[in-house]
Tab-separated table of C-alpha atoms in Angstrom:
chain	number	residue	atom	x	y	z
A	1	UNK	CA	13.737	-5.742	-16.717
A	2	UNK	CA	15.119	-3.166	-19.077
A	3	UNK	CA	16.023	0.193	-17.669
A	4	UNK	CA	14.746	1.756	-20.850
A	5	UNK	CA	11.313	2.080	-22.312
A	6	UNK	CA	10.100	3.084	-25.713
A	7	UNK	CA	8.075	6.219	-26.204
A	8	UNK	CA	5.227	6.643	-28.655
A	9	UNK	CA	7.769	8.133	-31.038
A	10	UNK	CA	9.817	4.951	-30.850
A	11	UNK	CA	12.843	6.522	-29.242
A	12	UNK	CA	14.243	4.722	-26.249
A	13	UNK	CA	14.723	6.953	-23.215
A	14	UNK	CA	15.912	6.311	-19.716
A	15	UNK	CA	13.241	5.474	-17.184
A	16	UNK	CA	13.128	8.083	-14.481
A	17	UNK	CA	11.469	6.004	-11.776
A	18	UNK	CA	12.477	2.488	-10.911
A	19	UNK	CA	9.717	-0.053	-10.462
A	20	UNK	CA	10.335	-2.820	-7.946
A	21	UNK	CA	8.374	-5.982	-8.558
A	22	UNK	CA	7.080	-6.132	-4.991
A	23	UNK	CA	6.826	-3.969	-1.894
A	24	UNK	CA	9.364	-6.187	-0.172
A	25	UNK	CA	12.202	-5.308	-2.451
A	26	UNK	CA	13.329	-3.169	-5.288
A	27	UNK	CA	15.293	-4.732	-8.072
A	28	UNK	CA	18.732	-5.505	-6.604
A	29	UNK	CA	20.277	-3.379	-9.335
A	30	UNK	CA	18.501	-0.382	-7.890
A	31	UNK	CA	20.540	-0.575	-4.706
A	32	UNK	CA	17.595	-1.280	-2.467
A	33	UNK	CA	18.886	0.435	0.642
A	34	UNK	CA	19.169	3.633	-1.318
A	35	UNK	CA	15.918	3.535	-3.262
A	36	UNK	CA	13.421	6.160	-2.188
A	37	UNK	CA	10.010	4.465	-2.022
A	38	UNK	CA	6.779	6.403	-2.189
A	39	UNK	CA	3.164	5.249	-2.062
A	40	UNK	CA	0.612	7.760	-3.336
A	41	UNK	CA	-2.995	7.304	-2.238
A	42	UNK	CA	-5.771	8.438	-4.572
A	43	UNK	CA	-9.346	7.874	-3.461
A	44	UNK	CA	-11.098	10.979	-4.738
A	45	UNK	CA	-12.715	11.250	-8.122
A	46	UNK	CA	-12.369	14.849	-9.210
A	47	UNK	CA	-10.038	15.537	-12.104
A	48	UNK	CA	-8.204	18.397	-10.367
A	49	UNK	CA	-7.081	16.124	-7.564
A	50	UNK	CA	-6.052	13.408	-10.028
A	51	UNK	CA	-4.044	15.955	-11.959
A	52	UNK	CA	-2.364	17.132	-8.759
A	53	UNK	CA	-1.465	13.568	-7.750
A	54	UNK	CA	0.145	12.947	-11.144
A	55	UNK	CA	1.946	16.303	-11.053
A	56	UNK	CA	3.251	15.419	-7.578
A	57	UNK	CA	4.604	12.160	-8.976
A	58	UNK	CA	6.154	13.822	-12.035
A	59	UNK	CA	7.830	16.404	-9.817
A	60	UNK	CA	9.275	13.901	-7.402
A	61	UNK	CA	10.518	11.629	-10.191
A	62	UNK	CA	12.194	14.615	-11.857
A	63	UNK	CA	13.778	15.658	-8.593
A	64	UNK	CA	15.265	12.266	-7.793
A	65	UNK	CA	16.336	11.639	-11.397
A	66	UNK	CA	18.266	14.910	-11.336
A	67	UNK	CA	19.781	13.918	-7.991
A	68	UNK	CA	20.840	10.535	-9.407
A	69	UNK	CA	18.730	8.851	-6.746
A	70	UNK	CA	16.686	5.717	-7.517
A	71	UNK	CA	13.028	6.074	-6.658
A	72	UNK	CA	10.070	3.698	-6.713
A	73	UNK	CA	6.624	5.233	-6.906
A	74	UNK	CA	3.303	3.461	-6.725
A	75	UNK	CA	-0.049	5.176	-7.018
A	76	UNK	CA	-2.810	3.152	-5.372
A	77	UNK	CA	-6.291	4.048	-6.602
A	78	UNK	CA	-9.409	2.992	-4.749
A	79	UNK	CA	-12.945	4.263	-4.255
A	80	UNK	CA	-13.808	7.164	-6.571
A	81	UNK	CA	-10.085	7.548	-7.286
A	82	UNK	CA	-10.153	4.363	-9.335
A	83	UNK	CA	-11.704	6.354	-12.197
A	84	UNK	CA	-8.171	7.567	-12.992
A	85	UNK	CA	-7.398	4.052	-14.215
A	86	UNK	CA	-10.640	3.324	-16.094
A	87	UNK	CA	-10.294	3.218	-19.858
A	88	UNK	CA	-13.721	4.822	-20.273
A	89	UNK	CA	-13.480	7.522	-17.611
A	90	UNK	CA	-9.875	8.510	-17.000
A	91	UNK	CA	-9.367	12.237	-17.568
A	92	UNK	CA	-5.603	11.761	-17.901
A	93	UNK	CA	-4.828	8.561	-19.809
A	94	UNK	CA	-1.776	9.964	-21.621
A	95	UNK	CA	-0.237	11.261	-18.410
A	96	UNK	CA	-0.746	7.847	-16.768
A	97	UNK	CA	0.898	6.116	-19.726
A	98	UNK	CA	3.816	8.533	-19.668
A	99	UNK	CA	4.482	8.047	-15.967
A	100	UNK	CA	4.074	4.271	-16.298
A	101	UNK	CA	6.731	4.359	-19.031
A	102	UNK	CA	8.931	6.170	-16.505
A	103	UNK	CA	8.466	3.249	-14.119
A	104	UNK	CA	5.604	4.433	-11.919
A	105	UNK	CA	3.300	1.610	-10.883
A	106	UNK	CA	-0.457	2.117	-10.962
A	107	UNK	CA	-2.474	-0.192	-8.726
A	108	UNK	CA	-6.240	-0.590	-8.985
A	109	UNK	CA	-8.173	-1.903	-5.976
A	110	UNK	CA	-10.028	-5.162	-6.694
A	111	UNK	CA	-12.556	-4.446	-3.949
A	112	UNK	CA	-13.504	-1.217	-5.696
A	113	UNK	CA	-13.632	-3.019	-9.052
A	114	UNK	CA	-16.027	-5.596	-7.608
A	115	UNK	CA	-18.335	-2.822	-6.425
A	116	UNK	CA	-18.284	-1.138	-9.840
A	117	UNK	CA	-18.949	-4.452	-11.567
A	118	UNK	CA	-21.920	-5.060	-9.299
A	119	UNK	CA	-23.310	-1.561	-9.820
A	120	UNK	CA	-22.760	-1.366	-13.571
A	121	UNK	CA	-23.311	-4.994	-14.523
A	122	UNK	CA	-19.891	-5.425	-16.101
A	123	UNK	CA	-16.267	-5.079	-15.129
A	124	UNK	CA	-14.813	-1.784	-16.344
A	125	UNK	CA	-11.920	-1.842	-18.803
A	126	UNK	CA	-8.754	-0.441	-17.316
A	127	UNK	CA	-5.879	1.510	-18.821
A	128	UNK	CA	-2.971	-0.689	-19.981
A	129	UNK	CA	-0.811	0.644	-17.137
A	130	UNK	CA	-3.197	-0.480	-14.391
A	131	UNK	CA	-2.311	-3.496	-12.298
A	132	UNK	CA	-4.980	-4.994	-10.067
A	133	UNK	CA	-4.205	-5.479	-6.371
A	134	UNK	CA	-6.566	-7.415	-4.062
A	135	UNK	CA	-7.141	-4.445	-1.765
A	136	UNK	CA	-5.959	-0.885	-2.213
A	137	UNK	CA	-5.822	-0.111	1.501
A	138	UNK	CA	-4.007	-3.348	2.311
A	139	UNK	CA	-1.509	-2.464	-0.392
A	140	UNK	CA	-0.915	0.953	1.181
A	141	UNK	CA	-0.463	-0.650	4.598
A	142	UNK	CA	1.989	-3.250	3.314
A	143	UNK	CA	4.002	-0.653	1.445
A	144	UNK	CA	4.290	1.465	4.599
A	145	UNK	CA	5.273	-1.610	6.605
A	146	UNK	CA	8.022	-2.194	4.038
A	147	UNK	CA	9.341	1.325	4.637
A	148	UNK	CA	7.628	3.306	1.915
A	149	UNK	CA	6.689	6.923	2.562
A	150	UNK	CA	2.989	7.761	2.226
A	151	UNK	CA	1.551	10.730	0.386
A	152	UNK	CA	-2.101	11.588	0.266
A	153	UNK	CA	-2.598	14.424	-2.247
B	1	UNK	CA	-10.485	-9.648	27.304
B	2	UNK	CA	-12.452	-12.270	25.471
B	3	UNK	CA	-11.509	-12.929	21.897
B	4	UNK	CA	-15.192	-13.330	21.107
B	5	UNK	CA	-18.031	-10.893	20.979
B	6	UNK	CA	-21.750	-11.392	20.848
B	7	UNK	CA	-23.802	-10.296	17.883
B	8	UNK	CA	-27.302	-8.857	17.989
B	9	UNK	CA	-28.576	-12.353	17.292
B	10	UNK	CA	-26.822	-13.613	20.398
B	11	UNK	CA	-24.400	-15.891	18.604
B	12	UNK	CA	-20.802	-15.604	19.611
B	13	UNK	CA	-18.437	-15.046	16.700
B	14	UNK	CA	-14.716	-14.539	16.431
B	15	UNK	CA	-13.506	-10.973	16.470
B	16	UNK	CA	-11.865	-10.108	13.197
B	17	UNK	CA	-9.706	-7.245	14.390
B	18	UNK	CA	-7.663	-7.335	17.552
B	19	UNK	CA	-7.827	-4.308	19.797
B	20	UNK	CA	-4.683	-3.509	21.767
B	21	UNK	CA	-5.239	-1.533	24.927
B	22	UNK	CA	-2.595	1.023	24.019
B	23	UNK	CA	-0.509	2.083	21.034
B	24	UNK	CA	2.577	0.721	22.727
B	25	UNK	CA	1.454	-2.853	22.724
B	26	UNK	CA	-1.120	-5.267	21.482
B	27	UNK	CA	-2.388	-7.990	23.743
B	28	UNK	CA	0.512	-10.446	24.137
B	29	UNK	CA	-1.761	-13.184	22.843
B	30	UNK	CA	-1.922	-11.369	19.536
B	31	UNK	CA	1.766	-11.938	18.927
B	32	UNK	CA	2.697	-8.277	18.949
B	33	UNK	CA	5.572	-8.427	16.508
B	34	UNK	CA	3.232	-9.851	13.932
B	35	UNK	CA	0.224	-7.633	14.459
B	36	UNK	CA	-0.519	-5.295	11.572
B	37	UNK	CA	-1.391	-1.899	13.059
B	38	UNK	CA	-3.343	0.718	11.180
B	39	UNK	CA	-4.454	4.223	12.177
B	40	UNK	CA	-7.257	5.697	10.071
B	41	UNK	CA	-7.681	9.471	10.117
B	42	UNK	CA	-11.158	10.925	9.625
B	43	UNK	CA	-11.537	14.699	9.773
B	44	UNK	CA	-14.143	15.354	7.108
B	45	UNK	CA	-17.846	15.479	7.773
B	46	UNK	CA	-19.531	14.231	4.616
B	47	UNK	CA	-21.261	10.895	4.827
B	48	UNK	CA	-19.691	9.512	1.644
B	49	UNK	CA	-16.212	9.896	3.065
B	50	UNK	CA	-17.272	8.366	6.380
B	51	UNK	CA	-18.743	5.431	4.519
B	52	UNK	CA	-15.542	5.008	2.537
B	53	UNK	CA	-13.408	5.077	5.690
B	54	UNK	CA	-15.549	2.355	7.272
B	55	UNK	CA	-15.548	0.294	4.065
B	56	UNK	CA	-11.752	0.583	3.963
B	57	UNK	CA	-11.608	-0.749	7.506
B	58	UNK	CA	-14.044	-3.595	6.803
B	59	UNK	CA	-12.039	-4.589	3.742
B	60	UNK	CA	-8.703	-4.597	5.507
B	61	UNK	CA	-10.084	-6.528	8.490
B	62	UNK	CA	-11.582	-9.122	6.124
B	63	UNK	CA	-8.298	-9.413	4.255
B	64	UNK	CA	-6.159	-9.996	7.309
B	65	UNK	CA	-8.720	-12.295	8.941
B	66	UNK	CA	-8.662	-14.456	5.832
B	67	UNK	CA	-4.860	-14.400	5.885
B	68	UNK	CA	-4.817	-15.452	9.548
B	69	UNK	CA	-2.969	-12.260	10.384
B	70	UNK	CA	-3.724	-10.286	13.552
B	71	UNK	CA	-4.593	-6.665	12.887
B	72	UNK	CA	-5.274	-3.689	15.114
B	73	UNK	CA	-7.261	-0.838	13.627
B	74	UNK	CA	-8.051	2.497	15.198
B	75	UNK	CA	-10.124	5.199	13.568
B	76	UNK	CA	-9.326	8.630	14.977
B	77	UNK	CA	-12.076	11.196	14.392
B	78	UNK	CA	-11.495	14.902	14.817
B	79	UNK	CA	-12.833	18.151	13.383
B	80	UNK	CA	-15.937	17.629	11.228
B	81	UNK	CA	-15.120	13.900	11.153
B	82	UNK	CA	-16.162	13.597	14.769
B	83	UNK	CA	-19.800	13.596	13.618
B	84	UNK	CA	-19.320	9.912	12.765
B	85	UNK	CA	-19.208	9.207	16.499
B	86	UNK	CA	-22.030	11.510	17.658
B	87	UNK	CA	-25.160	9.727	18.810
B	88	UNK	CA	-27.335	12.463	17.302
B	89	UNK	CA	-25.570	12.926	13.972
B	90	UNK	CA	-23.762	9.749	12.935
B	91	UNK	CA	-24.971	8.562	9.538
B	92	UNK	CA	-23.574	5.068	10.160
B	93	UNK	CA	-24.150	4.041	13.797
B	94	UNK	CA	-24.797	0.359	13.019
B	95	UNK	CA	-21.660	0.060	10.919
B	96	UNK	CA	-19.592	1.632	13.700
B	97	UNK	CA	-21.071	-0.803	16.238
B	98	UNK	CA	-20.401	-3.752	13.966
B	99	UNK	CA	-16.767	-2.829	13.410
B	100	UNK	CA	-16.312	-2.073	17.120
B	101	UNK	CA	-17.604	-5.582	17.862
B	102	UNK	CA	-14.932	-6.826	15.478
B	103	UNK	CA	-12.320	-5.075	17.594
B	104	UNK	CA	-11.882	-1.777	15.784
B	105	UNK	CA	-11.232	1.101	18.155
B	106	UNK	CA	-12.995	4.428	17.595
B	107	UNK	CA	-11.303	7.462	19.142
B	108	UNK	CA	-12.997	10.834	19.512
B	109	UNK	CA	-10.851	13.970	19.895
B	110	UNK	CA	-11.450	15.807	23.182
B	111	UNK	CA	-10.269	19.087	21.661
B	112	UNK	CA	-12.989	18.829	19.042
B	113	UNK	CA	-15.544	17.865	21.703
B	114	UNK	CA	-14.649	20.962	23.714
B	115	UNK	CA	-15.240	23.139	20.667
B	116	UNK	CA	-18.619	21.530	20.015
B	117	UNK	CA	-19.608	21.904	23.655
B	118	UNK	CA	-18.697	25.578	23.537
B	119	UNK	CA	-20.587	26.165	20.297
B	120	UNK	CA	-23.698	24.152	21.170
B	121	UNK	CA	-23.868	24.790	24.900
B	122	UNK	CA	-23.730	21.113	25.844
B	123	UNK	CA	-21.455	18.154	25.317
B	124	UNK	CA	-22.719	15.909	22.518
B	125	UNK	CA	-23.650	12.318	23.330
B	126	UNK	CA	-21.379	9.820	21.640
B	127	UNK	CA	-21.985	6.350	20.249
B	128	UNK	CA	-21.246	3.554	22.745
B	129	UNK	CA	-18.187	2.516	20.732
B	130	UNK	CA	-16.497	5.923	20.989
B	131	UNK	CA	-13.570	6.373	23.325
B	132	UNK	CA	-12.354	9.867	24.072
B	133	UNK	CA	-8.679	10.690	23.536
B	134	UNK	CA	-7.151	14.004	24.674
B	135	UNK	CA	-6.102	15.007	21.155
B	136	UNK	CA	-6.879	13.291	17.886
B	137	UNK	CA	-3.764	14.512	16.116
B	138	UNK	CA	-1.500	13.616	19.030
B	139	UNK	CA	-3.053	10.159	19.005
B	140	UNK	CA	-2.260	9.784	15.282
B	141	UNK	CA	1.305	10.930	15.887
B	142	UNK	CA	1.841	8.557	18.804
B	143	UNK	CA	0.409	5.622	16.867
B	144	UNK	CA	2.767	6.323	13.965
B	145	UNK	CA	5.686	6.629	16.370
B	146	UNK	CA	4.729	3.209	17.711
B	147	UNK	CA	4.940	1.760	14.193
B	148	UNK	CA	1.359	1.985	13.016
B	149	UNK	CA	0.645	2.607	9.340
B	150	UNK	CA	-1.387	5.736	8.559
B	151	UNK	CA	-4.331	5.901	6.195
B	152	UNK	CA	-6.172	9.067	5.333
B	153	UNK	CA	-9.260	8.144	3.307
C	1	UNK	CA	19.123	30.339	17.991
C	2	UNK	CA	17.312	31.707	20.986
C	3	UNK	CA	14.733	29.501	22.608
C	4	UNK	CA	12.609	32.578	23.153
C	5	UNK	CA	10.717	34.789	20.788
C	6	UNK	CA	9.187	38.167	21.246
C	7	UNK	CA	5.461	38.706	21.004
C	8	UNK	CA	3.746	41.733	19.521
C	9	UNK	CA	3.487	43.108	23.034
C	10	UNK	CA	7.245	42.889	23.388
C	11	UNK	CA	7.297	40.292	26.115
C	12	UNK	CA	9.595	37.338	25.612
C	13	UNK	CA	7.875	33.988	25.931
C	14	UNK	CA	9.072	30.428	25.615
C	15	UNK	CA	8.745	28.851	22.220
C	16	UNK	CA	6.361	25.956	22.327
C	17	UNK	CA	7.620	24.064	19.308
C	18	UNK	CA	11.264	23.474	18.575
C	19	UNK	CA	12.437	24.130	15.069
C	20	UNK	CA	15.273	21.940	13.821
C	21	UNK	CA	17.338	23.419	11.033
C	22	UNK	CA	16.980	20.330	8.876
C	23	UNK	CA	14.941	17.138	8.680
C	24	UNK	CA	18.041	15.166	9.590
C	25	UNK	CA	18.409	16.599	13.040
C	26	UNK	CA	16.813	18.730	15.671
C	27	UNK	CA	18.908	21.181	17.628
C	28	UNK	CA	21.115	19.063	19.911
C	29	UNK	CA	19.696	20.939	22.888
C	30	UNK	CA	16.321	19.493	22.081
C	31	UNK	CA	17.514	15.980	22.844
C	32	UNK	CA	17.062	14.672	19.345
C	33	UNK	CA	16.107	11.129	20.211
C	34	UNK	CA	13.215	12.447	22.192
C	35	UNK	CA	11.922	15.125	19.843
C	36	UNK	CA	8.518	14.349	18.374
C	37	UNK	CA	8.652	15.267	14.688
C	38	UNK	CA	5.540	15.954	12.661
C	39	UNK	CA	5.087	16.888	9.002
C	40	UNK	CA	1.723	18.410	8.121
C	41	UNK	CA	0.668	18.314	4.466
C	42	UNK	CA	-1.573	21.079	3.141
C	43	UNK	CA	-2.527	20.973	-0.525
C	44	UNK	CA	-6.095	22.217	-0.468
C	45	UNK	CA	-7.090	25.822	-0.841
C	46	UNK	CA	-10.240	26.292	1.187
C	47	UNK	CA	-9.953	28.401	4.304
C	48	UNK	CA	-11.750	25.910	6.553
C	49	UNK	CA	-9.156	23.249	5.869
C	50	UNK	CA	-6.321	25.708	6.372
C	51	UNK	CA	-7.839	26.732	9.676
C	52	UNK	CA	-8.143	23.079	10.713
C	53	UNK	CA	-4.508	22.380	9.813
C	54	UNK	CA	-3.347	25.320	11.923
C	55	UNK	CA	-5.649	24.333	14.795
C	56	UNK	CA	-4.233	20.799	14.629
C	57	UNK	CA	-0.739	22.238	14.931
C	58	UNK	CA	-1.669	24.565	17.793
C	59	UNK	CA	-3.279	21.666	19.648
C	60	UNK	CA	-0.354	19.331	19.239
C	61	UNK	CA	2.160	22.011	20.226
C	62	UNK	CA	0.104	22.808	23.334
C	63	UNK	CA	-0.107	19.112	24.212
C	64	UNK	CA	3.607	18.449	23.969
C	65	UNK	CA	4.537	21.730	25.671
C	66	UNK	CA	2.356	20.755	28.618
C	67	UNK	CA	3.962	17.303	28.625
C	68	UNK	CA	7.450	18.834	28.613
C	69	UNK	CA	8.162	17.048	25.355
C	70	UNK	CA	10.154	18.718	22.565
C	71	UNK	CA	8.333	18.752	19.252
C	72	UNK	CA	9.276	19.850	15.748
C	73	UNK	CA	6.452	20.686	13.380
C	74	UNK	CA	6.678	21.589	9.736
C	75	UNK	CA	3.725	22.466	7.550
C	76	UNK	CA	4.442	21.824	3.882
C	77	UNK	CA	2.164	23.743	1.530
C	78	UNK	CA	1.856	22.887	-2.137
C	79	UNK	CA	-0.742	23.112	-4.879
C	80	UNK	CA	-3.790	25.166	-3.834
C	81	UNK	CA	-2.602	24.876	-0.225
C	82	UNK	CA	0.214	27.288	-0.961
C	83	UNK	CA	-2.293	30.145	-0.726
C	84	UNK	CA	-1.951	29.876	3.064
C	85	UNK	CA	1.546	31.338	2.700
C	86	UNK	CA	0.837	34.040	0.102
C	87	UNK	CA	0.986	37.592	1.421
C	88	UNK	CA	-1.913	38.610	-0.835
C	89	UNK	CA	-4.209	35.635	-0.305
C	90	UNK	CA	-3.596	34.004	3.065
C	91	UNK	CA	-6.788	33.946	5.126
C	92	UNK	CA	-4.795	33.392	8.337
C	93	UNK	CA	-1.609	35.462	8.290
C	94	UNK	CA	-1.647	36.254	12.033
C	95	UNK	CA	-2.120	32.620	12.969
C	96	UNK	CA	0.798	31.609	10.724
C	97	UNK	CA	2.994	34.291	12.317
C	98	UNK	CA	2.012	33.180	15.807
C	99	UNK	CA	2.810	29.526	15.153
C	100	UNK	CA	6.052	30.469	13.407
C	101	UNK	CA	7.030	32.415	16.529
C	102	UNK	CA	6.345	29.209	18.464
C	103	UNK	CA	8.857	27.414	16.242
C	104	UNK	CA	6.649	25.865	13.586
C	105	UNK	CA	8.279	25.825	10.175
C	106	UNK	CA	6.255	26.754	7.106
C	107	UNK	CA	7.564	25.412	3.796
C	108	UNK	CA	6.356	26.640	0.415
C	109	UNK	CA	6.801	24.417	-2.644
C	110	UNK	CA	8.992	26.011	-5.345
C	111	UNK	CA	7.331	23.887	-8.043
C	112	UNK	CA	3.977	25.382	-7.111
C	113	UNK	CA	5.484	28.879	-6.997
C	114	UNK	CA	6.861	28.426	-10.509
C	115	UNK	CA	3.411	27.475	-11.758
C	116	UNK	CA	1.835	30.515	-10.097
C	117	UNK	CA	4.521	32.782	-11.505
C	118	UNK	CA	3.889	31.427	-14.979
C	119	UNK	CA	0.124	31.786	-14.671
C	120	UNK	CA	0.094	35.231	-13.060
C	121	UNK	CA	3.142	36.764	-14.714
C	122	UNK	CA	4.914	37.502	-11.441
C	123	UNK	CA	6.146	35.622	-8.407
C	124	UNK	CA	3.720	35.994	-5.496
C	125	UNK	CA	4.942	37.652	-2.304
C	126	UNK	CA	5.007	35.242	0.623
C	127	UNK	CA	4.393	35.717	4.325
C	128	UNK	CA	7.572	36.414	6.323
C	129	UNK	CA	7.329	32.979	7.944
C	130	UNK	CA	7.399	31.068	4.642
C	131	UNK	CA	10.554	29.262	3.633
C	132	UNK	CA	10.858	27.979	0.083
C	133	UNK	CA	11.697	24.305	-0.474
C	134	UNK	CA	12.514	22.931	-3.957
C	135	UNK	CA	9.619	20.457	-3.913
C	136	UNK	CA	6.863	20.109	-1.349
C	137	UNK	CA	6.306	16.417	-1.964
C	138	UNK	CA	10.006	15.624	-1.887
C	139	UNK	CA	10.206	17.493	1.413
C	140	UNK	CA	7.366	15.364	2.828
C	141	UNK	CA	9.081	12.194	1.644
C	142	UNK	CA	12.442	13.180	3.118
C	143	UNK	CA	10.881	14.129	6.435
C	144	UNK	CA	9.145	10.739	6.626
C	145	UNK	CA	12.393	8.995	5.720
C	146	UNK	CA	14.015	10.865	8.609
C	147	UNK	CA	11.368	9.469	10.970
C	148	UNK	CA	8.797	12.233	11.041
C	149	UNK	CA	5.125	11.353	11.444
C	150	UNK	CA	2.827	12.481	8.629
C	151	UNK	CA	-0.519	14.199	9.071
C	152	UNK	CA	-2.792	15.102	6.232
C	153	UNK	CA	-5.639	17.259	7.632
């Protein structure tokens, strides 16, 4: 709801990326017709690619913030890419938290989670920022159908 | 034509993914305006990525079947990804056949086939499900221009 | 301006890919509504992938030229993919020059360039065909928002 979030240091700061509650619509306050919407697909597990995906997101949020343009960004992690959002395996938990505080949404694929749970005998703990979606690829399809651009770093 | 296909066991079962005859239009019975259309791009040759692409497709077909939503899916294989559709090299021929029976279309890039034929001295045999398209990338462009979502696993 | 370019041998030849001056519009002569517009994303640094991206572009330009269809193609290089456009590192400088002469636009990400400059102590020299854009990912988003298809080889 609030356009501000609180950093670890306790100081409120403006959020640089808006976060619509659903692919169908951004918050009306965001001026939906004007909001730039970007889905980022991460399905590889190496840390360099994860880092690049997050740098891509940080760069585009910075660009649109400077331009005074609302932007909604959602990273959808599935397959080996889901490791980015695992509490025990993520190589970049602070960066995820920082971008989430800026309004970036992080979606974890439930199909992938089911496979991990089956293989490892227990469901993996996820980072606080992670939100589970029923299917990562369906999410990416629905976002595109709702007009979101697609990036595959 | 028939909305049903026959499994190895001989039992007819409903097809889970519709298969339009062209990017411009799904079968009218499918209710074209409502059909979810997804192009999947495969241009890498490692078996893990091929498996992930096919799992992505199986998951999205299952999702939309359960939702009662018509879906058209086409995997376009070019470059090293074409190996998925080679009779002599495919690591997943049964999975391809199963998804094809569900209505998924598998397109093999003729440009890539020409390169293979030149390098190997003979045209490679393809899986029965494979359909040759003049250019894999042109196919992906035309599908997007016709409103299909794009996934690059 | 001219629809023709000059080859190394000095003979003028028709350009096979149109090159609009901005994502918003192709040259009016191209018949904008009809121009096929394709953004190609390159963010990996291995030569085989670079070669595939350029082959993809050559194939699609040849296809549309033969079909008498105007096409605008822009390759956006960021991250490790930017090496394609570095004068000191590009494994395929002649191929880039040839496609640029055909009208393909090559965009180099300024964010990536800044990182290289910081790491190496000097800004890298780029191929003559390279044009710097403020952000590679923003460019890819804006092109998609303007109706361009997206390919990620």
